[in-house]
Amino acid sequence: QWSEPRVCSRRYLRVDFADIGWSEWVLAPKSFDAYYCAGTCGFPIPKVARPSNHATIQSIVRAVGIVPGIPEPCCVPDKTSPLSVLFLDPDRNMVLKVYPGMAVETCAC
Amino acid sequence: LHGGDAPPDAERRVFTHESPDPVHASMFRLYERYSKEPQSRRSGNTVRSFRAVPGVLNGKDVFQFNLSTVPNSEVILLASLHFLHQRPRQRPWRFRRPRHSPGGPHPVPVRLLFYGSSQGSAFGKPLGNATVASFTKGSWQTADVTAAARHAQDIKEPLMAVEVDVGSMAVQGQQRSAQERPPLTELPYILVYADDTAIDEPNSVATTLQRYGPSPAGEGMANSASRIRRELHLQAHANHIPEVHFSNLKSQELWQNTYFPDKTKTGRKQLSGEGGAKPQVLSFDERTMKKARRR
């Protein structure tokens, strides 16, 4: 089923800080739901893929094939949410930071 | 990383951190609050904690705070000093606000004096002062030290010393002898609430959280081994040849190219110098090329 093209959508991804080697200094959270965007933005792009007007135009131009080398629009995060991270700085002081754009809320073409 | 198409399950790790260390407890409480309302920026996007180190300045006992980790991009919104005053000797200390009773402790005003103490001289540069009007013995007190912290940042003074002037009274730790250090859980601490203007820049999470890459060469071998242990284990079960070295090299190169461009450039230049210059593009002899074309 993975070989079949699927329309651009949000997929589940949990990131564990231990897996990327940050668990030594990241105290909380240990893991978080980051999600990711994947799928095709082929012509015609369905509304569910929330295409921008530009993506729609690019998709048509590609389908028509007049201009060579125009790729399919990309499937990218449209809305993201921040994440609070509690960690130790190099001096071993506890620091809390709210990082923007850490988890995908919605995807779009 | 656990990819897949499954819906997010409800399983989340919940932190019920009840540490006797007041800094830990405060920071975990703040973490929980900020996690509930991450969009709220009233208190900024950054909170830093600094634990005091007892010291002597101008011949007086002081508490020193190393604020050097606060970068210029962080605009200090608020800074608070938390300190414990004179533990009641009869009762065991507990990290809890005491109940005020008519026969209980009496409020005593306290004066806090702030100095910059990194100039190397015996006398610190004055950074300001504050008075805590209502002061109760045996409990954690909070004082607003925003002005002093901002002043220290403005004049690039990384070390701030705080002298607690309570006249005949003494703050926990100062009443002890010089040799007797107060326990970690009784040391004062500062919380600095700031708005990091650089946090919206690309890669801000890596700038602060990426320390030395997933597999640094020549250091932290134990760490890198622990990071790849699970992968190795799975491969052993699946009877696959482990590609640990390859993936490590690949990821290391990726990290280094992204976050440590200067170091690697020099390192590579040296390497290529030692091993002889190698072309950027792979080249094959004519016979191999012909074979490939035929195929």
Short mmCIF file of N, CA and C in Angstrom, two decimals, chain B residues 5 19 22 47 51 74 96 102 117 130 134 137 140 157 199 230 290:
data_model
loop_
_atom_site.label_atom_id
_atom_site.label_comp_id
_atom_site.label_asym_id
_atom_site.label_seq_id
_atom_site.Cartn_x
_atom_site.Cartn_y
_atom_site.Cartn_z
N ASP B 5 1.81 5.28 10.30
CA ASP B 5 0.56 5.94 9.94
C ASP B 5 -0.46 5.84 11.05
N SER B 19 10.76 16.90 43.72
CA SER B 19 12.13 16.86 44.19
C SER B 19 12.28 17.73 45.42
N PRO B 22 14.62 22.73 45.61
CA PRO B 22 13.64 23.76 45.24
C PRO B 22 13.80 24.26 43.80
N VAL B 47 12.99 30.56 30.55
CA VAL B 47 13.23 30.74 31.98
C VAL B 47 14.56 30.05 32.31
N ARG B 51 21.77 28.70 40.40
CA ARG B 51 21.95 28.35 41.80
C ARG B 51 23.10 29.17 42.39
N GLU B 74 18.51 37.37 24.65
CA GLU B 74 17.44 37.20 25.62
C GLU B 74 17.18 38.51 26.37
N ARG B 96 7.93 23.79 52.23
CA ARG B 96 6.51 24.10 52.26
C ARG B 96 6.37 25.46 52.93
N PRO B 102 -0.71 33.54 64.88
CA PRO B 102 -0.44 34.69 65.73
C PRO B 102 0.86 34.54 66.53
N SER B 117 30.68 40.97 40.42
CA SER B 117 31.86 40.47 41.14
C SER B 117 32.90 39.82 40.23
N ALA B 130 17.59 46.14 46.85
CA ALA B 130 16.14 45.92 46.97
C ALA B 130 15.83 45.62 48.43
N SER B 134 8.03 42.47 53.71
CA SER B 134 7.43 41.49 54.60
C SER B 134 8.28 40.22 54.55
N LYS B 137 10.56 34.44 58.91
CA LYS B 137 11.64 33.49 59.14
C LYS B 137 11.20 32.06 58.83
N TRP B 140 10.71 30.18 52.42
CA TRP B 140 11.34 30.68 51.20
C TRP B 140 10.76 32.04 50.86
N GLU B 157 28.14 42.11 32.83
CA GLU B 157 28.72 41.61 34.08
C GLU B 157 28.17 40.21 34.33
N ILE B 199 14.87 32.94 19.13
CA ILE B 199 14.24 31.61 19.11
C ILE B 199 13.44 31.37 17.84
N ARG B 230 20.27 -0.12 20.50
CA ARG B 230 18.99 -0.68 20.14
C ARG B 230 18.97 -1.11 18.68
N LYS B 290 32.63 1.25 -20.20
CA LYS B 290 31.99 0.58 -21.33
C LYS B 290 31.01 -0.47 -20.83
#
